[in-house]
Coordinates of C-alpha atoms in Angstrom, one line a residue:
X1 CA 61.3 53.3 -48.1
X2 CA 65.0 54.0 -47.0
X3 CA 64.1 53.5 -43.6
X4 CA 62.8 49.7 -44.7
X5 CA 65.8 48.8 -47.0
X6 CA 68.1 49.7 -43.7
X7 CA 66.2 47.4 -41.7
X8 CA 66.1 44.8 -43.9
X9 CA 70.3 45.0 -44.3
X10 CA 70.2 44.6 -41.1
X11 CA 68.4 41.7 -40.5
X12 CA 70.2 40.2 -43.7
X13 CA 73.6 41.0 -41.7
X14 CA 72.0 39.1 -38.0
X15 CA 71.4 36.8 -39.6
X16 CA 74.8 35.9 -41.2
X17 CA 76.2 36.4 -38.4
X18 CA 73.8 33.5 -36.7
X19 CA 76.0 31.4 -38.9
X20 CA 78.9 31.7 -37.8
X21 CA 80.7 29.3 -35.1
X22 CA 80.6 31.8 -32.1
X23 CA 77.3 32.8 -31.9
X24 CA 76.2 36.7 -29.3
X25 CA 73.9 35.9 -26.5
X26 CA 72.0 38.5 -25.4
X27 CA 71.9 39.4 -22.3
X28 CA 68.4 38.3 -20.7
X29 CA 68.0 42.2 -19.2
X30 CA 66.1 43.4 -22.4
X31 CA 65.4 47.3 -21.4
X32 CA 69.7 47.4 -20.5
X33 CA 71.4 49.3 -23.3
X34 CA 74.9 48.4 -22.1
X35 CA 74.5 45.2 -20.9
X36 CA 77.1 42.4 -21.7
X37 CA 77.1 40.4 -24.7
X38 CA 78.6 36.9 -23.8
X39 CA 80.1 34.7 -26.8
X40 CA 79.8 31.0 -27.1
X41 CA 81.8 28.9 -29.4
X42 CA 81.9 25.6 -30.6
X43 CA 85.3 24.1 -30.9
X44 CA 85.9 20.7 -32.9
X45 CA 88.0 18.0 -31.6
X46 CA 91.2 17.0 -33.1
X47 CA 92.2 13.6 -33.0
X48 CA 95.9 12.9 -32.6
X49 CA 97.1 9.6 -34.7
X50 CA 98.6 6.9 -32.2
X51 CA 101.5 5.6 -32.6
X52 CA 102.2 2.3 -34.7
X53 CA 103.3 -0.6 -32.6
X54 CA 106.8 -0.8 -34.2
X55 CA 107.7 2.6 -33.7
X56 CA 106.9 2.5 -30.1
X57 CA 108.6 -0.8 -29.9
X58 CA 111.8 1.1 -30.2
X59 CA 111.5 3.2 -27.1
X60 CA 112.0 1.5 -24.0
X61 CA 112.1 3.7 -21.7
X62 CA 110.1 3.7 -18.2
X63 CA 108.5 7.1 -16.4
X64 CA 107.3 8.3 -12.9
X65 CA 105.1 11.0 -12.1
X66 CA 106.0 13.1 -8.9
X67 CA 103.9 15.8 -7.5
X68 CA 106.3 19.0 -6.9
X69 CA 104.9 21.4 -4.4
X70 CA 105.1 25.0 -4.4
X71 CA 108.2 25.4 -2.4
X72 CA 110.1 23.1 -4.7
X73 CA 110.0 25.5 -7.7
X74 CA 111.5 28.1 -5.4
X75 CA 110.8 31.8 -3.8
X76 CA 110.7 33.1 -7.5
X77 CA 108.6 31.1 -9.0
X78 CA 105.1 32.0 -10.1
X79 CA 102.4 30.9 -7.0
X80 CA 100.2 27.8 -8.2
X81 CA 97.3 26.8 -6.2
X82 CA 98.2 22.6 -6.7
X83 CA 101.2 20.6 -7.0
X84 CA 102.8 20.0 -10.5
X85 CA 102.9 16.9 -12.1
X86 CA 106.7 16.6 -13.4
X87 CA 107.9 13.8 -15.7
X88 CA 110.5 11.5 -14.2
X89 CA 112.5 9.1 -16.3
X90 CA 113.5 6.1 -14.5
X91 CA 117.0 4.7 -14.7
X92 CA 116.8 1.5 -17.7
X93 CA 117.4 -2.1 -16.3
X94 CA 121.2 -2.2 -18.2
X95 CA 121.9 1.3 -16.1
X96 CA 120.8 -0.1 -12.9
X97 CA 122.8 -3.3 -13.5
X98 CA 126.0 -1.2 -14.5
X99 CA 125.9 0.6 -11.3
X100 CA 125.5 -2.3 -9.1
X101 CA 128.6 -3.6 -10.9
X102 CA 130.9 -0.7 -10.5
X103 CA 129.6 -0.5 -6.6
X104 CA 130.5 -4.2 -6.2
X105 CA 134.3 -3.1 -7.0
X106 CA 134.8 -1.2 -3.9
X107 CA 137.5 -2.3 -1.7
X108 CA 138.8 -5.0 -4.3
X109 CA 142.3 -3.3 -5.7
X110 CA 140.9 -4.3 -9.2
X111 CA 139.8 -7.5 -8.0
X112 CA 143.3 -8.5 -6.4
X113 CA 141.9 -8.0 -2.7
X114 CA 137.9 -9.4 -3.9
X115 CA 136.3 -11.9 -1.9
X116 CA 134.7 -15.5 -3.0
X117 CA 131.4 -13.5 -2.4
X118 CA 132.2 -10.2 -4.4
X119 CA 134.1 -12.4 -7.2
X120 CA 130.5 -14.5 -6.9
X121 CA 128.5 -11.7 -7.2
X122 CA 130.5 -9.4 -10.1
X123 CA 130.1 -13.1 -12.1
X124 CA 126.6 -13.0 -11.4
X125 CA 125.8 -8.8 -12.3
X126 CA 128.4 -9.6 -15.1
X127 CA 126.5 -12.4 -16.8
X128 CA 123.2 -10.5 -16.7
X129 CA 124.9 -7.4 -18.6
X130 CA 126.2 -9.7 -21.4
X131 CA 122.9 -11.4 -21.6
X132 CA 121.6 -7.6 -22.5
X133 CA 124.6 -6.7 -24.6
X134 CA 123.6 -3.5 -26.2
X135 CA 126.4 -4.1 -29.3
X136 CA 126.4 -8.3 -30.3
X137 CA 128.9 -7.9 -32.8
X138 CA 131.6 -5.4 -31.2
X139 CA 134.3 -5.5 -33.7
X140 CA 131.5 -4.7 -36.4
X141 CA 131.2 -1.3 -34.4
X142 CA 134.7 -0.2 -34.2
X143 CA 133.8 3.2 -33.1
X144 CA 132.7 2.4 -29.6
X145 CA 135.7 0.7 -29.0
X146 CA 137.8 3.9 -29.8
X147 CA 139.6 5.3 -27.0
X148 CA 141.0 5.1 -23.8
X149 CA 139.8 2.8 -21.6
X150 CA 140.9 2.4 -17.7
X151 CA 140.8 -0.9 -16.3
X152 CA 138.4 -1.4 -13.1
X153 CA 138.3 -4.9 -12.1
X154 CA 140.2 -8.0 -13.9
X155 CA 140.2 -11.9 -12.6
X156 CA 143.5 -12.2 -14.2
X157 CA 146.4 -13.2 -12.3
X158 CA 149.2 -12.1 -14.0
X159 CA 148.4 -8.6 -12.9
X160 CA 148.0 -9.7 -9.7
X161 CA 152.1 -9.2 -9.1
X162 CA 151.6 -5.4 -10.4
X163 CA 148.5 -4.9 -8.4
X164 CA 150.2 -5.9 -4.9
X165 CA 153.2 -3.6 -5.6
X166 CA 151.9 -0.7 -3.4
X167 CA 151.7 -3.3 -0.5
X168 CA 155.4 -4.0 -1.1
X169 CA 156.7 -0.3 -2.4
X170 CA 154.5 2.4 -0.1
X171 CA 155.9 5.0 -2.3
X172 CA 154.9 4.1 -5.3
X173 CA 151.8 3.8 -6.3
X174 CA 150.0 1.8 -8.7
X175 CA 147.9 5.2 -10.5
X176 CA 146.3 4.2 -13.5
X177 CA 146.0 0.6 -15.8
X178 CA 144.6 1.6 -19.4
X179 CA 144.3 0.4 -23.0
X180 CA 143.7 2.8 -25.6
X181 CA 142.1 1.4 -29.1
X182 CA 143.1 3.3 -32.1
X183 CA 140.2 1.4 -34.3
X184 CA 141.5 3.1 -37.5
X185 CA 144.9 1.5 -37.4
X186 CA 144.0 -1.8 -35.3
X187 CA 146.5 -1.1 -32.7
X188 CA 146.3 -1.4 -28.6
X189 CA 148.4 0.6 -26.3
X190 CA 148.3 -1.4 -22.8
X191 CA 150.0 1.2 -20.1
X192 CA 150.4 1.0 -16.5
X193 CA 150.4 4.2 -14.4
X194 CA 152.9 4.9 -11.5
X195 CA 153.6 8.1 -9.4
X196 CA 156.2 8.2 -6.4
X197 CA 157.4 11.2 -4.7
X198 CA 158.6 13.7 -7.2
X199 CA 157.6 11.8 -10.3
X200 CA 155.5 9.9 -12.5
X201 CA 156.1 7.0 -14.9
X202 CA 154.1 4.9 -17.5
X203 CA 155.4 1.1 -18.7
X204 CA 153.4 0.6 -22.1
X205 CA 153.2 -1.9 -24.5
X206 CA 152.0 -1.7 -28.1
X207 CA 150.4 -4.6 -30.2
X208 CA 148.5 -4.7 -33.6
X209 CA 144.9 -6.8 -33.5
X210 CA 142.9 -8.9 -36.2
X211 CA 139.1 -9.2 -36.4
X212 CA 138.7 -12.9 -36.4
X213 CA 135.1 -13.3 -35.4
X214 CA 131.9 -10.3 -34.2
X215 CA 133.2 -10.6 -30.9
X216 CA 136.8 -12.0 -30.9
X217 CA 140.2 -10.5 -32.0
X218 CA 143.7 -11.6 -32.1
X219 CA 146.3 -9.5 -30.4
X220 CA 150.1 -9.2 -31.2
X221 CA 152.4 -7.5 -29.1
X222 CA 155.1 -5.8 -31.0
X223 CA 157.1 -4.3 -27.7
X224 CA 157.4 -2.0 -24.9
X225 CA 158.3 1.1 -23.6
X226 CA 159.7 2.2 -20.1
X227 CA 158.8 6.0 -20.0
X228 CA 161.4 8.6 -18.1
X229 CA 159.9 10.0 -15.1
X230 CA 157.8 13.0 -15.9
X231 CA 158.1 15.2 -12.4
X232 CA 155.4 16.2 -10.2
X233 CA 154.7 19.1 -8.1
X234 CA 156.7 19.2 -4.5
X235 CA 155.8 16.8 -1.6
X236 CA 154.1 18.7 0.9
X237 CA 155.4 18.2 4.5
X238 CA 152.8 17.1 7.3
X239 CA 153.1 19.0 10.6
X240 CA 152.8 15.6 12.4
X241 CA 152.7 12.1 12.0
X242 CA 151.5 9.2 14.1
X243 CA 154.0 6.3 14.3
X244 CA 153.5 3.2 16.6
X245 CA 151.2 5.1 18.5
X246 CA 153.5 8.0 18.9
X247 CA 152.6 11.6 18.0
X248 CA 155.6 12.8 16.0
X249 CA 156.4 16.9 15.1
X250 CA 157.8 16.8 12.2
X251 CA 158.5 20.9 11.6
X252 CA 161.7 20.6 12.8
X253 CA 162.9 18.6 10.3
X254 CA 161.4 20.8 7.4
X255 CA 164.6 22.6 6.6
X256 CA 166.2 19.1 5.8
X257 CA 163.3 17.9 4.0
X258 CA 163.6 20.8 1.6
X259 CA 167.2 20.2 0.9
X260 CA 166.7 16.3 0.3
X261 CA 163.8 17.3 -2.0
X262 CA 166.2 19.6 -3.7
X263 CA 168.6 16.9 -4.5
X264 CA 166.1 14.9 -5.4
X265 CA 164.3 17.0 -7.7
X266 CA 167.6 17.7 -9.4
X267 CA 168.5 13.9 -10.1
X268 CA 164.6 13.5 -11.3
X269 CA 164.8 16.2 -13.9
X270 CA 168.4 14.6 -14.9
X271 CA 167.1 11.5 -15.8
X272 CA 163.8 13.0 -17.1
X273 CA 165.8 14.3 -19.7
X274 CA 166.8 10.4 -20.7
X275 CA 164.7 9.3 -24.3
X276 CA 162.5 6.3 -23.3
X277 CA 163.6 2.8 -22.7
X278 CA 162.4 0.4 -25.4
X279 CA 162.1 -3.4 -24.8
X280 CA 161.0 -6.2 -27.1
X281 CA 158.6 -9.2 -26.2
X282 CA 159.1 -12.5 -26.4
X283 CA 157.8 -14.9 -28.8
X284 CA 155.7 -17.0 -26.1
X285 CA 154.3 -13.8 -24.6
X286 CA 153.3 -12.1 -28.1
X287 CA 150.0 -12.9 -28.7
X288 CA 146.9 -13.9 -27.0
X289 CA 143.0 -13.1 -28.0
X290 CA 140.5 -11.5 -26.5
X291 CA 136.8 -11.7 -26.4
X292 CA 134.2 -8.7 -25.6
X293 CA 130.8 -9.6 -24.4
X294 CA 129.3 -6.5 -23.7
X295 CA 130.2 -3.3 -25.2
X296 CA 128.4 0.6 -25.2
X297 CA 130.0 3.6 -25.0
X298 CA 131.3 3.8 -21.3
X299 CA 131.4 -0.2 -20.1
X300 CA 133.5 -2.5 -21.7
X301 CA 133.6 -6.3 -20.5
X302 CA 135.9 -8.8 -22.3
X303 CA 137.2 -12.2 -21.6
X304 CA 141.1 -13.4 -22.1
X305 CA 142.9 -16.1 -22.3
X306 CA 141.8 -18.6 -19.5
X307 CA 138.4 -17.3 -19.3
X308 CA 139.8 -14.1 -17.5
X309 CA 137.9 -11.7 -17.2
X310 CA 138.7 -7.4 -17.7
X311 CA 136.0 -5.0 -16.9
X312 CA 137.1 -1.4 -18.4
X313 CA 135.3 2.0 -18.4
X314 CA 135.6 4.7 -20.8
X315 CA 137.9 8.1 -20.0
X316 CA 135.4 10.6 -18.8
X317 CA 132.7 8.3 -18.3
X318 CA 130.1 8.8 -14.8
X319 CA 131.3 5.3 -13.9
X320 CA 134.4 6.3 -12.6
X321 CA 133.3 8.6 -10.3
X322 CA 130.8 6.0 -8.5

């Protein structure tokens, strides 16, 4: 009787088990005691949910798929037998635009040396960006225009005087034109960069701003400052130079060059010591407005007085380096 109530358990626990998802397959070799048992299972399907139409109507952004080989993943990477599919995202229509802009600035001193065709085509590149203006009310996002901006290209010609300078000075050179936007106390520093030999120097002028409109503000200038010279490391000598198609030596004239430096260097540090030169503005000259069409956080684009037009990158943006 014991030996029938054992058999019976165990058919009662087969036959539990037959219930189960994975289900043991005997192996079809009956009179093998060790043969294999092989497992099947049943796996249910999971459906993901799609996504609604508005939330991927946010999302606009465009993808390739490249096939890496092998010898891309390099010598320490794990061996596959196929390529890997790897998920390329694909520069956005405003990017691509904002490149070709920057690029069309090559050559143009800021737009004081541009063509008819590149002043043509920046107008052109420039009215597509605004028509995809990322920010349509810019002085209703005073954060982005925070900072310190660095002027890249302007149609307006009364910087045209400043930008031809180096033509007429070879020493000095034109370094840097910026406008830094304190948004918290609606002020604008404009300042204009200039190094020479030993020195640098920075001519800046301060102005308040009202919002008047999304996109337009008022600007009054308040003054100026000429800044001392702030000095710079030594001029280095050249060995040789090239003058009217003459190879010059210059070595030995280095022991003169250092003593002239010398002087030099002493009479920059003595008026480096000088406080700042302040100037005031005139009435006529005070205030103007200014316009921005397109605004994110590293492209600027406004338009003056006169329908001029100043294109400015953000400090520390990839645009400058193009």
């Amino acid at each position: 009787m014991s030996s029938i109530a054992s058999t019976s358990a165990k058919m009662a626990s087969i036959a539990s088990i037959s219930k189960l998802p994975c289900n043991s397959l005997k192996n079809s070799s009956q009179n093998s005691k060790s043969a294999p048992i092989v497992a099947s299972c049943s796996v249910n399907r999971v459906k993901f949910p799609a996504l609604s139409t508005a939330n991927s109507a946010k999302v606009k952004r465009d993808f390739s798929v490249r096939l890496v080989s092998d010898d891309e993943w390099g010598p320490d990477s794990e061996p596959s037998s196929a390529g890997v599919a790897v998920l390329e995202e694909k520069p956005s229509e405003i990017d691509v635009l904002k490149k070709q802009l920057v690029d069309s600035f090559y050559g143009t001193n800021r737009g004081l040396s541009a063509s008819s065709e590149t002043r043509a085509e920046v107008v052109e590149l420039i009215t597509q960006l605004e028509a995809k203006n990322p920010t349509p009310a810019p002085t209703e996002a005073l954060p982005l225009l925070n900072g310190k901006w660095i002027l890249a290209y302007t149609t307006f010609a009364g910087l045209f005087p400043l930008l031809s300078r180096g033509a007429t000075f070879p020493l000095v050179k034109l370094e840097e034109i910026s406008q830094t936007i304190d948004a918290d106390n609606f002020t604008v520093q404009n300042s204009v960069l200039f190094s020479g030999p030993l020195a640098t120097t920075a001519i800046t002028t301060n102005a308040k701003f009202e919002v008047r409109s999304p996109k337009r503000v008022q600007i009054k200038f308040e003054g100026g400052v000429i800044g001392t010279p702030q000095l710079t490391d030594s001029i280095v000598l050249p060995e040789n130079v090239e003058f009217l198609g003459q190879n010059i030596d210059l070595s030995p004239f280095k022991g003169l060059f250092a003593s002239v430096q010398d002087t030099a260097s002493s009479v920059a540090k003595t008026i480096s010591s000088q406080p700042p030169l302040k100037f005031s503005i005139s009435n006529k000259n005070a205030e103007s407005w200014l316009l921005t069409t397109y605004l994110d956080d590293e492209l600027r684009i406004s338009r003056g007085d006169g329908g001029s037009i100043f294109v400015l990158i953000k400090e520390g943006s990839p645009l400058l380096t193009l």
